[in-house]
Every structure is written in structure tokens, then in C-alpha cells.
C-alpha positions as YAML, in Angstrom:
chain: A
units: angstrom
residues:
- id: 1
  name: UNK
  ca: [10.77, 56.28, 194.02]
- id: 2
  name: UNK
  ca: [13.17, 57.89, 191.61]
- id: 3
  name: UNK
  ca: [15.31, 60.86, 192.47]
- id: 4
  name: UNK
  ca: [14.03, 64.36, 192.48]
- id: 5
  name: UNK
  ca: [12.67, 65.41, 189.06]
- id: 6
  name: UNK
  ca: [14.38, 68.73, 189.36]
- id: 7
  name: UNK
  ca: [17.66, 66.98, 189.65]
- id: 8
  name: UNK
  ca: [16.93, 64.89, 186.53]
- id: 9
  name: UNK
  ca: [15.94, 67.94, 184.54]
- id: 10
  name: UNK
  ca: [19.11, 69.71, 185.61]
- id: 11
  name: UNK
  ca: [21.25, 66.76, 184.63]
- id: 12
  name: UNK
  ca: [19.58, 66.59, 181.21]
- id: 13
  name: UNK
  ca: [20.27, 70.25, 180.67]
- id: 14
  name: UNK
  ca: [23.88, 69.68, 181.59]
- id: 15
  name: UNK
  ca: [24.10, 66.76, 179.16]
- id: 16
  name: UNK
  ca: [22.53, 68.83, 176.43]
- id: 17
  name: UNK
  ca: [24.93, 71.66, 177.14]
- id: 18
  name: UNK
  ca: [27.88, 69.29, 176.94]
- id: 19
  name: UNK
  ca: [26.59, 67.90, 173.68]
- id: 20
  name: UNK
  ca: [26.23, 71.38, 172.23]
- id: 21
  name: UNK
  ca: [29.74, 72.26, 173.32]
- id: 22
  name: UNK
  ca: [31.06, 69.09, 171.72]
- id: 23
  name: UNK
  ca: [29.21, 70.00, 168.52]
- id: 24
  name: UNK
  ca: [30.73, 73.45, 168.50]
- id: 25
  name: UNK
  ca: [34.18, 71.95, 169.10]
- id: 26
  name: UNK
  ca: [33.75, 69.40, 166.33]
- id: 27
  name: UNK
  ca: [32.48, 72.07, 163.95]
- id: 28
  name: UNK
  ca: [35.46, 74.32, 164.69]
- id: 29
  name: UNK
  ca: [37.84, 71.40, 164.23]
- id: 30
  name: UNK
  ca: [36.22, 70.55, 160.87]
- id: 31
  name: UNK
  ca: [36.38, 74.15, 159.71]
- id: 32
  name: UNK
  ca: [40.04, 74.42, 160.75]
- id: 33
  name: UNK
  ca: [40.84, 71.15, 158.98]
- id: 34
  name: UNK
  ca: [39.10, 72.41, 155.85]
- id: 35
  name: UNK
  ca: [41.12, 75.65, 155.99]
- id: 36
  name: UNK
  ca: [44.32, 73.66, 156.33]
- id: 37
  name: UNK
  ca: [43.44, 71.54, 153.31]
- id: 38
  name: UNK
  ca: [42.59, 74.66, 151.31]
- id: 39
  name: UNK
  ca: [45.87, 76.30, 152.31]
- id: 40
  name: UNK
  ca: [47.76, 73.16, 151.34]
- id: 41
  name: UNK
  ca: [46.08, 73.15, 147.94]
- id: 42
  name: UNK
  ca: [46.85, 76.87, 147.58]
- id: 43
  name: UNK
  ca: [50.55, 76.32, 148.29]
- id: 44
  name: UNK
  ca: [50.60, 73.37, 145.90]
- id: 45
  name: UNK
  ca: [49.08, 75.60, 143.21]
- id: 46
  name: UNK
  ca: [51.63, 78.36, 143.92]
- id: 47
  name: UNK
  ca: [54.50, 75.84, 143.78]
- id: 48
  name: UNK
  ca: [53.19, 74.40, 140.52]
- id: 49
  name: UNK
  ca: [52.85, 77.88, 139.02]
- id: 50
  name: UNK
  ca: [56.40, 78.73, 140.10]
- id: 51
  name: UNK
  ca: [57.73, 75.57, 138.47]
- id: 52
  name: UNK
  ca: [55.87, 76.33, 135.25]
- id: 53
  name: UNK
  ca: [57.23, 79.88, 135.23]
- id: 54
  name: UNK
  ca: [60.80, 78.62, 135.80]
- id: 55
  name: UNK
  ca: [60.44, 76.07, 132.99]
- id: 56
  name: UNK
  ca: [59.16, 78.75, 130.61]
- id: 57
  name: UNK
  ca: [62.04, 81.02, 131.53]
- id: 58
  name: UNK
  ca: [64.51, 78.22, 130.75]
- id: 59
  name: UNK
  ca: [62.95, 77.51, 127.36]
- id: 60
  name: UNK
  ca: [62.98, 81.21, 126.48]
- id: 61
  name: UNK
  ca: [66.57, 81.72, 127.59]
- id: 62
  name: UNK
  ca: [67.91, 78.67, 125.74]
- id: 63
  name: UNK
  ca: [67.79, 80.32, 122.26]
- id: 64
  name: UNK
  ca: [69.55, 83.38, 123.67]
- id: 65
  name: UNK
  ca: [72.31, 81.20, 125.05]
- id: 66
  name: UNK
  ca: [72.71, 79.41, 121.74]
- id: 67
  name: UNK
  ca: [72.60, 82.55, 119.61]
- id: 68
  name: UNK
  ca: [76.26, 83.57, 120.15]
- id: 69
  name: UNK
  ca: [77.46, 80.27, 118.62]
- id: 70
  name: UNK
  ca: [77.68, 81.59, 115.01]
- id: 71
  name: UNK
  ca: [79.95, 84.42, 116.19]
- id: 72
  name: UNK
  ca: [82.71, 82.12, 117.44]
- id: 73
  name: UNK
  ca: [86.01, 83.46, 116.01]
- id: 74
  name: UNK
  ca: [87.37, 80.00, 115.28]
- id: 75
  name: UNK
  ca: [89.35, 80.95, 112.14]
- id: 76
  name: UNK
  ca: [91.21, 83.72, 113.99]
- id: 77
  name: UNK
  ca: [92.10, 81.29, 116.75]
- id: 78
  name: UNK
  ca: [93.35, 78.78, 114.22]
- id: 79
  name: UNK
  ca: [95.45, 81.46, 112.52]
- id: 80
  name: UNK
  ca: [96.95, 82.51, 115.82]
- id: 81
  name: UNK
  ca: [97.90, 78.89, 116.49]
- id: 82
  name: UNK
  ca: [99.50, 78.52, 113.05]
- id: 83
  name: UNK
  ca: [102.09, 81.21, 113.81]
- id: 84
  name: UNK
  ca: [103.35, 81.72, 117.32]
- id: 85
  name: UNK
  ca: [105.43, 84.94, 117.43]
- id: 86
  name: UNK
  ca: [107.31, 83.64, 120.47]
- id: 87
  name: UNK
  ca: [108.24, 80.23, 119.06]
- id: 88
  name: UNK
  ca: [107.97, 80.41, 115.26]
- id: 89
  name: UNK
  ca: [110.21, 82.31, 112.86]
- id: 90
  name: UNK
  ca: [108.58, 85.24, 111.03]
- id: 91
  name: UNK
  ca: [107.69, 84.79, 107.36]
- id: 92
  name: UNK
  ca: [110.35, 85.75, 104.85]
- id: 93
  name: UNK
  ca: [110.14, 89.25, 103.36]
- id: 94
  name: UNK
  ca: [109.01, 89.69, 99.77]
- id: 95
  name: UNK
  ca: [112.21, 90.85, 98.14]
- id: 96
  name: UNK
  ca: [114.32, 90.25, 95.06]
- id: 97
  name: UNK
  ca: [115.59, 86.70, 94.60]
- id: 98
  name: UNK
  ca: [118.88, 85.98, 92.81]
- id: 99
  name: UNK
  ca: [120.25, 82.54, 92.00]
- id: 100
  name: UNK
  ca: [123.83, 81.84, 93.04]
- id: 101
  name: UNK
  ca: [125.83, 78.85, 91.84]
- id: 102
  name: UNK
  ca: [128.96, 77.54, 93.49]
- id: 103
  name: UNK
  ca: [130.71, 74.89, 95.56]
- id: 104
  name: UNK
  ca: [130.16, 74.37, 99.28]
- id: 105
  name: UNK
  ca: [133.49, 74.98, 101.04]
- id: 106
  name: UNK
  ca: [132.24, 75.06, 104.64]
- id: 107
  name: UNK
  ca: [129.10, 73.92, 106.42]
- id: 108
  name: UNK
  ca: [128.16, 75.11, 109.92]
- id: 109
  name: UNK
  ca: [125.14, 73.15, 111.13]
- id: 110
  name: UNK
  ca: [125.20, 74.86, 114.53]
- id: 111
  name: UNK
  ca: [124.74, 78.38, 113.18]
- id: 112
  name: UNK
  ca: [122.94, 77.15, 110.03]
- id: 113
  name: UNK
  ca: [125.32, 78.73, 107.58]
- id: 114
  name: UNK
  ca: [126.90, 77.75, 104.26]
- id: 115
  name: UNK
  ca: [130.12, 79.11, 102.81]
- id: 116
  name: UNK
  ca: [130.02, 78.99, 99.02]
- id: 117
  name: UNK
  ca: [132.77, 79.52, 96.47]
- id: 118
  name: UNK
  ca: [130.88, 81.07, 93.50]
- id: 119
  name: UNK
  ca: [131.64, 79.61, 90.09]
- id: 120
  name: UNK
  ca: [134.41, 81.60, 88.40]
- id: 121
  name: UNK
  ca: [135.20, 83.77, 91.43]
- id: 122
  name: UNK
  ca: [138.63, 84.05, 93.00]
- id: 123
  name: UNK
  ca: [139.55, 81.77, 95.87]
- id: 124
  name: UNK
  ca: [139.16, 84.51, 98.47]
- id: 125
  name: UNK
  ca: [135.80, 85.69, 97.16]
- id: 126
  name: UNK
  ca: [133.53, 83.41, 99.15]
- id: 127
  name: UNK
  ca: [130.00, 84.05, 100.35]
- id: 128
  name: UNK
  ca: [128.32, 83.15, 103.62]
- id: 129
  name: UNK
  ca: [124.69, 82.15, 103.16]
- id: 130
  name: UNK
  ca: [122.34, 81.57, 106.08]
- id: 131
  name: UNK
  ca: [119.55, 78.99, 106.10]
- id: 132
  name: UNK
  ca: [116.95, 77.67, 108.58]
- id: 133
  name: UNK
  ca: [113.71, 75.69, 108.69]
- id: 134
  name: UNK
  ca: [112.17, 78.07, 106.14]
- id: 135
  name: UNK
  ca: [114.71, 76.99, 103.50]
- id: 136
  name: UNK
  ca: [113.56, 74.42, 100.94]
- id: 137
  name: UNK
  ca: [116.11, 71.77, 99.89]
- id: 138
  name: UNK
  ca: [116.06, 69.78, 96.65]
- id: 139
  name: UNK
  ca: [118.31, 67.03, 95.28]
- id: 140
  name: UNK
  ca: [117.98, 66.30, 91.58]
- id: 141
  name: UNK
  ca: [114.62, 68.05, 91.57]
- id: 142
  name: UNK
  ca: [113.15, 66.08, 94.48]
- id: 143
  name: UNK
  ca: [112.44, 67.50, 97.97]
- id: 144
  name: UNK
  ca: [115.32, 66.87, 100.34]
- id: 145
  name: UNK
  ca: [116.73, 68.05, 103.70]
- id: 146
  name: UNK
  ca: [119.78, 69.94, 104.88]
- id: 147
  name: UNK
  ca: [121.42, 66.62, 105.78]
- id: 148
  name: UNK
  ca: [122.04, 66.05, 102.07]
- id: 149
  name: UNK
  ca: [124.26, 69.13, 101.83]
- id: 150
  name: UNK
  ca: [127.94, 68.19, 102.05]
- id: 151
  name: UNK
  ca: [131.20, 70.06, 101.69]
- id: 152
  name: UNK
  ca: [132.51, 69.94, 98.13]
- id: 153
  name: UNK
  ca: [129.11, 69.60, 96.47]
- id: 154
  name: UNK
  ca: [127.85, 71.86, 93.71]
- id: 155
  name: UNK
  ca: [124.77, 73.80, 94.73]
- id: 156
  name: UNK
  ca: [122.54, 76.46, 93.28]
- id: 157
  name: UNK
  ca: [120.91, 78.73, 95.83]
- id: 158
  name: UNK
  ca: [117.95, 81.09, 95.54]
- id: 159
  name: UNK
  ca: [119.30, 83.94, 97.67]
- id: 160
  name: UNK
  ca: [117.60, 87.00, 99.10]
- id: 161
  name: UNK
  ca: [118.34, 89.66, 101.68]
- id: 162
  name: UNK
  ca: [116.85, 88.94, 105.12]
- id: 163
  name: UNK
  ca: [117.81, 91.98, 107.15]
- id: 164
  name: UNK
  ca: [121.56, 92.32, 106.69]
- id: 165
  name: UNK
  ca: [122.20, 88.64, 105.91]
- id: 166
  name: UNK
  ca: [122.13, 86.77, 102.63]
- id: 167
  name: UNK
  ca: [119.52, 84.06, 103.16]
- id: 168
  name: UNK
  ca: [118.93, 80.85, 101.19]
- id: 169
  name: UNK
  ca: [115.28, 80.58, 100.21]
- id: 170
  name: UNK
  ca: [115.87, 77.37, 98.23]
- id: 171
  name: UNK
  ca: [118.92, 75.16, 97.71]
- id: 172
  name: UNK
  ca: [119.31, 72.77, 94.77]
- id: 173
  name: UNK
  ca: [121.92, 70.04, 95.26]
- id: 174
  name: UNK
  ca: [123.53, 68.00, 92.49]
- id: 175
  name: UNK
  ca: [124.51, 68.36, 88.86]
- id: 176
  name: UNK
  ca: [120.92, 68.45, 87.67]
- id: 177
  name: UNK
  ca: [120.19, 71.76, 89.34]
- id: 178
  name: UNK
  ca: [117.98, 74.19, 87.51]
- id: 179
  name: UNK
  ca: [119.34, 77.00, 85.39]
- id: 180
  name: UNK
  ca: [119.69, 80.31, 87.15]
- id: 181
  name: UNK
  ca: [119.53, 84.01, 86.53]
- id: 182
  name: UNK
  ca: [121.42, 87.04, 87.70]
- id: 183
  name: UNK
  ca: [121.48, 90.80, 87.43]
- id: 184
  name: UNK
  ca: [124.19, 93.37, 87.90]
- id: 185
  name: UNK
  ca: [126.65, 95.78, 86.32]
- id: 186
  name: UNK
  ca: [129.42, 94.79, 83.96]
- id: 187
  name: UNK
  ca: [132.89, 95.34, 85.40]
- id: 188
  name: UNK
  ca: [134.80, 93.93, 82.44]
- id: 189
  name: UNK
  ca: [134.62, 91.61, 79.48]
- id: 190
  name: UNK
  ca: [137.65, 89.79, 78.04]
- id: 191
  name: UNK
  ca: [136.88, 88.93, 74.39]
- id: 192
  name: UNK
  ca: [139.86, 86.54, 74.14]
- id: 193
  name: UNK
  ca: [138.96, 84.35, 77.12]
- id: 194
  name: UNK
  ca: [135.27, 85.23, 76.69]
- id: 195
  name: UNK
  ca: [134.95, 85.80, 80.45]
- id: 196
  name: UNK
  ca: [132.37, 88.30, 81.68]
- id: 197
  name: UNK
  ca: [132.92, 89.82, 85.13]
- id: 198
  name: UNK
  ca: [129.71, 91.05, 86.72]
- id: 199
  name: UNK
  ca: [129.14, 93.04, 89.91]
- id: 200
  name: UNK
  ca: [126.16, 91.14, 91.30]
- id: 201
  name: UNK
  ca: [123.59, 93.52, 92.78]
- id: 202
  name: UNK
  ca: [122.63, 91.14, 95.60]
- id: 203
  name: UNK
  ca: [125.98, 89.88, 96.85]
- id: 204
  name: UNK
  ca: [127.86, 93.09, 95.89]
- id: 205
  name: UNK
  ca: [130.75, 90.86, 94.79]
- id: 206
  name: UNK
  ca: [132.32, 90.25, 91.37]
- id: 207
  name: UNK
  ca: [131.18, 87.04, 89.69]
- id: 208
  name: UNK
  ca: [132.63, 85.63, 86.46]
- id: 209
  name: UNK
  ca: [130.74, 83.86, 83.69]
- id: 210
  name: UNK
  ca: [131.78, 82.25, 80.44]
- id: 211
  name: UNK
  ca: [130.25, 83.71, 77.30]
- id: 212
  name: UNK
  ca: [129.99, 80.87, 74.80]
- id: 213
  name: UNK
  ca: [129.66, 81.11, 71.02]
- id: 214
  name: UNK
  ca: [125.95, 80.31, 71.34]
- id: 215
  name: UNK
  ca: [125.28, 82.95, 73.98]
- id: 216
  name: UNK
  ca: [122.50, 85.27, 72.85]
- id: 217
  name: UNK
  ca: [122.85, 89.02, 73.52]
- id: 218
  name: UNK
  ca: [119.72, 91.18, 73.40]
- id: 219
  name: UNK
  ca: [118.74, 94.77, 74.09]
- id: 220
  name: UNK
  ca: [114.99, 95.06, 74.21]
- id: 221
  name: UNK
  ca: [113.65, 93.20, 71.20]
- id: 222
  name: UNK
  ca: [116.85, 93.67, 69.18]
- id: 223
  name: UNK
  ca: [119.73, 91.20, 68.91]
- id: 224
  name: UNK
  ca: [123.13, 92.58, 69.84]
- id: 225
  name: UNK
  ca: [126.73, 91.35, 69.81]
- id: 226
  name: UNK
  ca: [129.27, 90.84, 72.58]
- id: 227
  name: UNK
  ca: [130.75, 94.22, 71.56]
- id: 228
  name: UNK
  ca: [127.86, 95.82, 73.44]
- id: 229
  name: UNK
  ca: [129.04, 94.28, 76.71]
- id: 230
  name: UNK
  ca: [130.75, 97.46, 77.89]
- id: 231
  name: UNK
  ca: [131.83, 98.28, 81.46]
- id: 232
  name: UNK
  ca: [129.12, 100.10, 83.37]
- id: 233
  name: UNK
  ca: [126.24, 98.51, 81.48]
- id: 234
  name: UNK
  ca: [123.40, 97.01, 83.49]
- id: 235
  name: UNK
  ca: [122.50, 93.51, 82.37]
- id: 236
  name: UNK
  ca: [120.42, 90.51, 83.35]
- id: 237
  name: UNK
  ca: [121.45, 87.02, 82.35]
- id: 238
  name: UNK
  ca: [120.47, 83.37, 82.49]
- id: 239
  name: UNK
  ca: [123.00, 80.60, 82.88]
- id: 240
  name: UNK
  ca: [123.15, 76.83, 83.36]
- id: 241
  name: UNK
  ca: [125.18, 74.52, 85.59]
- id: 242
  name: UNK
  ca: [126.34, 72.08, 82.96]
- id: 243
  name: UNK
  ca: [129.42, 73.92, 81.64]
- id: 244
  name: UNK
  ca: [132.09, 73.29, 84.28]
- id: 245
  name: UNK
  ca: [133.04, 75.41, 87.25]
- id: 246
  name: UNK
  ca: [132.27, 78.75, 85.64]
- id: 247
  name: UNK
  ca: [128.63, 79.05, 84.65]
- id: 248
  name: UNK
  ca: [128.18, 79.49, 80.92]
- id: 249
  name: UNK
  ca: [125.75, 82.25, 80.06]
- id: 250
  name: UNK
  ca: [122.85, 81.27, 77.84]
- id: 251
  name: UNK
  ca: [121.35, 84.72, 77.28]
- id: 252
  name: UNK
  ca: [122.32, 88.28, 78.17]
- id: 253
  name: UNK
  ca: [119.85, 91.16, 78.20]
- id: 254
  name: UNK
  ca: [121.38, 94.63, 78.14]
- id: 255
  name: UNK
  ca: [119.15, 96.78, 80.34]
- id: 256
  name: UNK
  ca: [121.02, 100.08, 80.21]
- id: 257
  name: UNK
  ca: [124.20, 101.53, 78.73]
- id: 258
  name: UNK
  ca: [125.84, 104.63, 80.25]
- id: 259
  name: UNK
  ca: [124.35, 107.72, 78.59]
- id: 260
  name: UNK
  ca: [121.19, 105.95, 77.44]
- id: 261
  name: UNK
  ca: [117.98, 107.92, 77.91]
- id: 262
  name: UNK
  ca: [114.86, 106.22, 79.33]
- id: 263
  name: UNK
  ca: [111.22, 107.12, 79.75]
- id: 264
  name: UNK
  ca: [109.45, 105.74, 82.84]
- id: 265
  name: UNK
  ca: [105.72, 105.83, 83.41]
- id: 266
  name: UNK
  ca: [103.88, 104.61, 86.50]
- id: 267
  name: UNK
  ca: [102.97, 105.34, 90.12]
- id: 268
  name: UNK
  ca: [105.46, 106.64, 92.66]
- id: 269
  name: UNK
  ca: [106.06, 103.92, 95.25]
- id: 270
  name: UNK
  ca: [108.68, 105.70, 97.38]
- id: 271
  name: UNK
  ca: [109.90, 109.25, 98.02]
- id: 272
  name: UNK
  ca: [112.92, 110.48, 99.98]
- id: 273
  name: UNK
  ca: [113.32, 114.19, 99.42]
- id: 274
  name: UNK
  ca: [116.37, 114.38, 101.69]
- id: 275
  name: UNK
  ca: [118.21, 112.10, 99.26]
- id: 276
  name: UNK
  ca: [116.39, 113.51, 96.21]
- id: 277
  name: UNK
  ca: [115.24, 110.00, 95.35]
- id: 278
  name: UNK
  ca: [111.98, 108.49, 94.15]
- id: 279
  name: UNK
  ca: [110.99, 104.99, 93.06]
- id: 280
  name: UNK
  ca: [108.64, 104.48, 90.11]
- id: 281
  name: UNK
  ca: [106.87, 101.22, 89.23]
- id: 282
  name: UNK
  ca: [107.35, 101.27, 85.48]
- id: 283
  name: UNK
  ca: [104.27, 99.87, 83.75]
- id: 284
  name: UNK
  ca: [106.01, 98.79, 80.53]
- id: 285
  name: UNK
  ca: [108.14, 96.08, 82.17]
- id: 286
  name: UNK
  ca: [106.56, 95.79, 85.65]
- id: 287
  name: UNK
  ca: [109.86, 96.78, 87.26]
- id: 288
  name: UNK
  ca: [110.46, 99.39, 89.97]
- id: 289
  name: UNK
  ca: [113.31, 101.82, 89.31]
- id: 290
  name: UNK
  ca: [115.08, 104.18, 91.68]
- id: 291
  name: UNK
  ca: [115.45, 107.59, 90.05]
- id: 292
  name: UNK
  ca: [117.59, 110.40, 91.43]
- id: 293
  name: UNK
  ca: [116.41, 114.00, 91.13]
- id: 294
  name: UNK
  ca: [119.74, 115.78, 91.59]
- id: 295
  name: UNK
  ca: [119.46, 117.93, 88.45]
- id: 296
  name: UNK
  ca: [115.83, 119.01, 88.95]
- id: 297
  name: UNK
  ca: [114.90, 122.37, 90.54]
- id: 298
  name: UNK
  ca: [113.47, 122.28, 94.11]
- id: 299
  name: UNK
  ca: [109.88, 123.01, 93.03]
- id: 300
  name: UNK
  ca: [109.67, 120.24, 90.46]
- id: 301
  name: UNK
  ca: [108.04, 117.80, 92.91]
- id: 302
  name: UNK
  ca: [105.40, 120.09, 94.35]
- id: 303
  name: UNK
  ca: [102.60, 118.08, 92.69]
- id: 304
  name: UNK
  ca: [104.19, 114.64, 93.12]
- id: 305
  name: UNK
  ca: [102.78, 112.33, 95.79]
- id: 306
  name: UNK
  ca: [103.33, 108.66, 96.67]
- id: 307
  name: UNK
  ca: [100.83, 106.67, 94.65]
- id: 308
  name: UNK
  ca: [100.46, 109.36, 92.00]
- id: 309
  name: UNK
  ca: [101.33, 108.44, 88.43]
- id: 310
  name: UNK
  ca: [104.19, 110.34, 86.80]
- id: 311
  name: UNK
  ca: [106.12, 110.41, 83.55]
- id: 312
  name: UNK
  ca: [109.88, 110.66, 84.07]
- id: 313
  name: UNK
  ca: [112.60, 111.19, 81.49]
- id: 314
  name: UNK
  ca: [115.93, 109.96, 82.88]
- id: 315
  name: UNK
  ca: [119.48, 109.16, 81.79]
- id: 316
  name: UNK
  ca: [121.57, 106.27, 83.06]
- id: 317
  name: UNK
  ca: [124.95, 107.71, 84.12]
- id: 318
  name: UNK
  ca: [126.66, 104.39, 84.77]
- id: 319
  name: UNK
  ca: [125.55, 104.20, 88.40]
- id: 320
  name: UNK
  ca: [122.05, 105.64, 88.70]
- id: 321
  name: UNK
  ca: [119.06, 106.75, 86.71]
- id: 322
  name: UNK
  ca: [119.09, 110.56, 86.87]
- id: 323
  name: UNK
  ca: [115.86, 112.41, 86.08]
- id: 324
  name: UNK
  ca: [115.90, 115.12, 83.43]
- id: 325
  name: UNK
  ca: [112.20, 115.98, 83.71]
- id: 326
  name: UNK
  ca: [109.14, 114.81, 85.60]
- id: 327
  name: UNK
  ca: [105.45, 115.51, 85.11]
- id: 328
  name: UNK
  ca: [102.14, 114.15, 86.35]
- id: 329
  name: UNK
  ca: [100.57, 111.53, 84.12]
- id: 330
  name: UNK
  ca: [97.45, 113.65, 83.57]
- id: 331
  name: UNK
  ca: [99.37, 116.81, 82.69]
- id: 332
  name: UNK
  ca: [100.18, 117.91, 79.19]
- id: 333
  name: UNK
  ca: [103.17, 120.02, 80.16]
- id: 334
  name: UNK
  ca: [106.12, 119.41, 82.44]
- id: 335
  name: UNK
  ca: [106.03, 120.69, 85.99]
- id: 336
  name: UNK
  ca: [109.73, 121.30, 85.85]
...
């Protein structure tokens, strides 16, 4: 006979209890697994959203990063590279240029300096002229270099003041050099030898020129004679290199004779009241003149200012232009 029924019933209850416990365990495991899967999907979604947000931020920031490109100061950088203040020489000043003709008597390539014997000048009256990489050289009208300059050659030099030195802006080498021009004050004129001695305003040295029979003398629009070439007169002249050692003058323009009265009209470009001196850019000939105010009363310049236009009546005394009266351009009466 089988075992006790009570025992069998008890064992069945135990088996059923174990089965229920296993079901609960399986259900909890399934629920936990489902939660894990949901959490994994949630983190994947968060990661994907973060990536999308980062990509959007990059696309939005890219135009901002490219926007400064049009503001690149490239031209200023290029200009700064064109001239290096530590390595390059400064540009030449804008000053008066006077052409000097003569013979090279000495050449110093170490200090970049020429010694020139001007045409017609005495043997001791030589000029030292500096040059450097800013100087332009020409031989027979063609670009050349300083190597073509030799002692004994005839040269014509465009000279200007660079600080306290006479500097060669351009040098023409050879007999085919261009005609030149000069300006200064007459020291003397010998009608027999027809030699004109001029105190050149740039070199501050006497220079002699031959006045030929075909030399034209003018004063303004009028034709004059060599009798008007008096000592003390201010003149400008043009000359050529083809007439021997002493340059033969082609044309002489008499700018001012001692005692001649002039009327200047234009803006004041410079004032120095301690020296009683002003400079006026005369509109009639586009030339700036220094005018001394020694004879004017102290209050005559109370309305004058740099840049203001004035009308000045002056007399050339053989050395300077001396003002006799001065008035503003818009005034009808003198402020003297």
C-alpha cells in the first residue's frame, strides 16, 4: 500500500509552494531585465540627443567663426612689410630739387659719396654729394647702377637737401645728360667774357655759367637784355651740357631785382613771430615765398593765422622780401 496520504498531500503542497516561489522569482527577473532594457534605451536616447545638440551647436558656431574673415587687415600688414623702419631707409623728404652739372673728382664707395667739380667753378670749389640705394642712376638715358660712375666722368645730378647733407636723388652719366635748371642770386656778370656768376641757393656756393648770344633773358612775360643781369637779382635759369666745361645758359628768368615791389596772394603756410617771418603760397605762380615783417607794427598780424589767406605787398631788398602791408584776403582795408 502506498505511503500515508497525508504525507503525499504535504509533499504536493510543498511542490506547489516551490513552483509558486520559482514563478515569483522568474517574474521578478523578467521585470528587472525589462527595466534594464528600458534604462539602456533611455541612456541611448539621451546620448543621441546630446550628440544632436552638439552637432547643432557646431553648425551654428561655424558662421560666427568665419565672420571675422572679411576684417583681416591684410593691406596694413603688407604695407608694414614693404617698409621696415629698422632695416629700410626712410623715404626722401619732399623738398626743392636743383640740378648740378660737373666732373667727378673723387668717388667713395664705402661712404657712398661723390666729390664733384661744378662746371665753371674754381678748382677749390668742390661739392660733396651723398647717394645710397634710393638714388636712381642713368647712362645715356637708360637705367644704370652706381658701378657705372667713374672718376673723371661728366655727370648731372638732381640734388636736394636731406637733413644737413646734399643728397643725389638722380644721377645722369655721359654726354647725353638732360638739360638742367638752377636758381639763385647773381653775384656778378662780366659782359666781355659773358660769364655769369650765380650764388646757388641749394649749394650756397658760386657757380659760373656762359651766357651765349642766343641766351634768352625774360622777366615775367617780357623779353629783357643781359643789361638786366645786375648783382643782387634773383634768377632762375636752364642750361645744357653740350657747351664745354662751363654750362651754357639757354634761358634766364629774372625773378626779382633789388627795390622791386611785389604783391603776393595766398594762404599762410608758416609763421615764426620770433623771427618776424611768414611764408605765403603765392597762387599766381604756385611758389611759396618767405616774407619778413620787420617794418610792420606789432599788431599787424593779430588776424593772421596759418592757413588763412592774405594779401601782402612786399619789396625785394636784395636779400629778402620785406612786407610793406598785409591784410586778410576777405578784408577791404589793411589791418596794418
